[in-house]
Amino acid sequence: MESITSNRQLDMEALKEPRGFLRCLQWFFAMLAFATCCDFSTKLAFDIVCKDNSQATTMVTTDITYPFSIDHNPPFQFGDSPPCGIKFGPKVKDQDITFPGDFSSDAQFFVFTGVITWLYCFASIAVYVFYSSNYSDEQKNYPKVDFVITALLAFFWLAGSSAWANGLNGIKQVSDPDNWIFTSQYETAAACFKTTNDTYVYTKIGECHTTSRGHFGGANVSVLFGFLNFFLWASNLWFLYKETGWYKAKQDQANLGNVETDPY
């Protein structure tokens, strides 16, 4: 502990080197990635319109927010007044409107990756700036650890961004009510169920039509930030590898081979 403390000195030059500059970019874009994912929200909405125009239109809506466990959203309850005065059949499991889809694992893995890389950037920048002599010592232990962790986090960014992109596609499908409100006769949105003839089972229903399919600009940007982070972490591997003892040993071996084969 005493030797580590004695080696502590401020060295801002490390941030001008590729590994230090890229690590600062990684810190910034990791923050942007998980922040845009957590901050993203939208909503879906549809109306249940009665054939009898004197009856009120039922407006169904729900918010879609992080962690995107949409099926855990509170159901839209009709109470004692089903829309258009319809009477549900005995096989209907849930007369209220419930919402399908749970994409929390994809989003949470993406945010987890962003947070741990953001924290690791703090730690590694501290080593670069305050313990640069330990990073460049003869044993080269710090660069090896840095290289291995960076490779692991690059893989996490690839996996997390791919998972979140897949989850976002699912959210887009669910946020368009036309994809699911007509297909379930006994649950989810039984009031809007249509037969194969494209007619409503409950004839008092005039139309179920979508009024909001959500907006996904922020979520799309978060996915792009995720893949950008993968590119940054993968790109940094070469510069970190050149700092390790593995690269130095390979270079020494190559130089020794050149000396042995030189006839002069």
PDB file of N, CA and C in Angstrom, residues 6-43:
ATOM      1  N   SER A   6       3.259   5.976  -2.702  1.00  0.00           N
ATOM      2  CA  SER A   6       4.449   6.749  -3.048  1.00  0.00           C
ATOM      3  C   SER A   6       4.578   6.968  -4.546  1.00  0.00           C
ATOM      4  N   ASN A   7       3.978   6.096  -5.354  1.00  0.00           N
ATOM      5  CA  ASN A   7       4.050   6.212  -6.806  1.00  0.00           C
ATOM      6  C   ASN A   7       2.966   7.116  -7.384  1.00  0.00           C
ATOM      7  N   ARG A   8       2.122   7.636  -6.516  1.00  0.00           N
ATOM      8  CA  ARG A   8       1.016   8.455  -7.009  1.00  0.00           C
ATOM      9  C   ARG A   8       1.514   9.850  -7.394  1.00  0.00           C
ATOM     10  N   GLN A   9       1.291  10.212  -8.628  1.00  0.00           N
ATOM     11  CA  GLN A   9       1.645  11.536  -9.106  1.00  0.00           C
ATOM     12  C   GLN A   9       0.747  11.889 -10.287  1.00  0.00           C
ATOM     13  N   LEU A  10       0.459  13.151 -10.403  1.00  0.00           N
ATOM     14  CA  LEU A  10      -0.451  13.610 -11.454  1.00  0.00           C
ATOM     15  C   LEU A  10       0.274  13.612 -12.795  1.00  0.00           C
ATOM     16  N   ASP A  11      -0.308  12.905 -13.769  1.00  0.00           N
ATOM     17  CA  ASP A  11       0.291  12.819 -15.103  1.00  0.00           C
ATOM     18  C   ASP A  11      -0.823  12.930 -16.133  1.00  0.00           C
ATOM     19  N   MET A  12      -1.132  14.151 -16.539  1.00  0.00           N
ATOM     20  CA  MET A  12      -2.202  14.379 -17.505  1.00  0.00           C
ATOM     21  C   MET A  12      -1.795  13.996 -18.922  1.00  0.00           C
ATOM     22  N   GLU A  13      -0.511  13.763 -19.146  1.00  0.00           N
ATOM     23  CA  GLU A  13      -0.055  13.381 -20.480  1.00  0.00           C
ATOM     24  C   GLU A  13      -0.670  12.058 -20.922  1.00  0.00           C
ATOM     25  N   ALA A  14      -1.034  11.204 -19.951  1.00  0.00           N
ATOM     26  CA  ALA A  14      -1.622   9.901 -20.288  1.00  0.00           C
ATOM     27  C   ALA A  14      -2.931  10.058 -21.043  1.00  0.00           C
ATOM     28  N   LEU A  15      -3.649  11.151 -20.772  1.00  0.00           N
ATOM     29  CA  LEU A  15      -4.937  11.372 -21.442  1.00  0.00           C
ATOM     30  C   LEU A  15      -4.763  11.832 -22.883  1.00  0.00           C
ATOM     31  N   LYS A  16      -3.542  12.229 -23.258  1.00  0.00           N
ATOM     32  CA  LYS A  16      -3.260  12.617 -24.633  1.00  0.00           C
ATOM     33  C   LYS A  16      -2.859  11.416 -25.488  1.00  0.00           C
ATOM     34  N   GLU A  17      -2.540  10.307 -24.825  1.00  0.00           N
ATOM     35  CA  GLU A  17      -2.214   9.079 -25.540  1.00  0.00           C
ATOM     36  C   GLU A  17      -3.510   8.406 -25.995  1.00  0.00           C
ATOM     37  N   PRO A  18      -3.440   7.522 -27.009  1.00  0.00           N
ATOM     38  CA  PRO A  18      -4.674   6.893 -27.521  1.00  0.00           C
ATOM     39  C   PRO A  18      -5.491   6.189 -26.454  1.00  0.00           C
ATOM     40  N   ARG A  19      -4.820   5.438 -25.556  1.00  0.00           N
ATOM     41  CA  ARG A  19      -5.575   4.697 -24.540  1.00  0.00           C
ATOM     42  C   ARG A  19      -6.308   5.642 -23.596  1.00  0.00           C
ATOM     43  N   GLY A  20      -5.667   6.762 -23.228  1.00  0.00           N
ATOM     44  CA  GLY A  20      -6.304   7.708 -22.321  1.00  0.00           C
ATOM     45  C   GLY A  20      -7.409   8.500 -22.995  1.00  0.00           C
ATOM     46  N   PHE A  21      -7.157   8.943 -24.226  1.00  0.00           N
ATOM     47  CA  PHE A  21      -8.161   9.717 -24.960  1.00  0.00           C
ATOM     48  C   PHE A  21      -9.390   8.865 -25.249  1.00  0.00           C
ATOM     49  N   LEU A  22      -9.162   7.628 -25.690  1.00  0.00           N
ATOM     50  CA  LEU A  22     -10.295   6.735 -25.971  1.00  0.00           C
ATOM     51  C   LEU A  22     -11.060   6.405 -24.700  1.00  0.00           C
ATOM     52  N   ARG A  23     -10.358   6.275 -23.584  1.00  0.00           N
ATOM     53  CA  ARG A  23     -11.064   5.961 -22.336  1.00  0.00           C
ATOM     54  C   ARG A  23     -11.981   7.105 -21.926  1.00  0.00           C
ATOM     55  N   CYS A  24     -11.567   8.347 -22.182  1.00  0.00           N
ATOM     56  CA  CYS A  24     -12.440   9.497 -21.895  1.00  0.00           C
ATOM     57  C   CYS A  24     -13.671   9.475 -22.796  1.00  0.00           C
ATOM     58  N   LEU A  25     -13.484   9.126 -24.065  1.00  0.00           N
ATOM     59  CA  LEU A  25     -14.627   9.001 -24.980  1.00  0.00           C
ATOM     60  C   LEU A  25     -15.552   7.877 -24.521  1.00  0.00           C
ATOM     61  N   GLN A  26     -14.970   6.773 -24.066  1.00  0.00           N
ATOM     62  CA  GLN A  26     -15.780   5.647 -23.596  1.00  0.00           C
ATOM     63  C   GLN A  26     -16.608   6.034 -22.382  1.00  0.00           C
ATOM     64  N   TRP A  27     -16.011   6.801 -21.487  1.00  0.00           N
ATOM     65  CA  TRP A  27     -16.752   7.287 -20.310  1.00  0.00           C
ATOM     66  C   TRP A  27     -17.955   8.113 -20.743  1.00  0.00           C
ATOM     67  N   PHE A  28     -17.748   9.026 -21.688  1.00  0.00           N
ATOM     68  CA  PHE A  28     -18.805   9.936 -22.129  1.00  0.00           C
ATOM     69  C   PHE A  28     -19.922   9.184 -22.850  1.00  0.00           C
ATOM     70  N   PHE A  29     -19.561   8.310 -23.791  1.00  0.00           N
ATOM     71  CA  PHE A  29     -20.586   7.632 -24.584  1.00  0.00           C
ATOM     72  C   PHE A  29     -21.278   6.516 -23.808  1.00  0.00           C
ATOM     73  N   ALA A  30     -20.616   5.931 -22.823  1.00  0.00           N
ATOM     74  CA  ALA A  30     -21.299   4.968 -21.956  1.00  0.00           C
ATOM     75  C   ALA A  30     -22.411   5.660 -21.178  1.00  0.00           C
ATOM     76  N   MET A  31     -22.111   6.855 -20.678  1.00  0.00           N
ATOM     77  CA  MET A  31     -23.119   7.633 -19.952  1.00  0.00           C
ATOM     78  C   MET A  31     -24.296   7.965 -20.867  1.00  0.00           C
ATOM     79  N   LEU A  32     -24.018   8.391 -22.092  1.00  0.00           N
ATOM     80  CA  LEU A  32     -25.086   8.709 -23.029  1.00  0.00           C
ATOM     81  C   LEU A  32     -25.943   7.485 -23.338  1.00  0.00           C
ATOM     82  N   ALA A  33     -25.300   6.322 -23.472  1.00  0.00           N
ATOM     83  CA  ALA A  33     -26.032   5.112 -23.846  1.00  0.00           C
ATOM     84  C   ALA A  33     -27.044   4.716 -22.776  1.00  0.00           C
ATOM     85  N   PHE A  34     -26.588   4.569 -21.521  1.00  0.00           N
ATOM     86  CA  PHE A  34     -27.548   4.110 -20.507  1.00  0.00           C
ATOM     87  C   PHE A  34     -28.517   5.216 -20.104  1.00  0.00           C
ATOM     88  N   ALA A  35     -28.103   6.485 -20.227  1.00  0.00           N
ATOM     89  CA  ALA A  35     -29.007   7.584 -19.879  1.00  0.00           C
ATOM     90  C   ALA A  35     -30.156   7.691 -20.883  1.00  0.00           C
ATOM     91  N   THR A  36     -29.850   7.569 -22.173  1.00  0.00           N
ATOM     92  CA  THR A  36     -30.914   7.666 -23.176  1.00  0.00           C
ATOM     93  C   THR A  36     -31.867   6.475 -23.097  1.00  0.00           C
ATOM     94  N   CYS A  37     -31.337   5.308 -22.721  1.00  0.00           N
ATOM     95  CA  CYS A  37     -32.210   4.140 -22.565  1.00  0.00           C
ATOM     96  C   CYS A  37     -33.145   4.317 -21.370  1.00  0.00           C
ATOM     97  N   CYS A  38     -32.595   4.724 -20.226  1.00  0.00           N
ATOM     98  CA  CYS A  38     -33.418   4.882 -19.021  1.00  0.00           C
ATOM     99  C   CYS A  38     -34.420   6.019 -19.155  1.00  0.00           C
ATOM    100  N   ASP A  39     -34.045   7.052 -19.895  1.00  0.00           N
ATOM    101  CA  ASP A  39     -34.894   8.236 -20.006  1.00  0.00           C
ATOM    102  C   ASP A  39     -35.990   8.067 -21.055  1.00  0.00           C
ATOM    103  N   PHE A  40     -35.855   7.056 -21.915  1.00  0.00           N
ATOM    104  CA  PHE A  40     -36.825   6.891 -22.994  1.00  0.00           C
ATOM    105  C   PHE A  40     -38.195   6.474 -22.459  1.00  0.00           C
ATOM    106  N   SER A  41     -39.227   7.086 -23.004  1.00  0.00           N
ATOM    107  CA  SER A  41     -40.608   6.693 -22.684  1.00  0.00           C
ATOM    108  C   SER A  41     -41.503   7.039 -23.866  1.00  0.00           C
ATOM    109  N   THR A  42     -42.564   6.297 -23.995  1.00  0.00           N
ATOM    110  CA  THR A  42     -43.555   6.568 -25.023  1.00  0.00           C
ATOM    111  C   THR A  42     -44.882   5.987 -24.543  1.00  0.00           C
ATOM    112  N   LYS A  43     -45.871   5.922 -25.391  1.00  0.00           N
ATOM    113  CA  LYS A  43     -47.151   5.354 -24.980  1.00  0.00           C
ATOM    114  C   LYS A  43     -47.845   4.740 -26.178  1.00  0.00           C
TER     115      LYS A  43
END
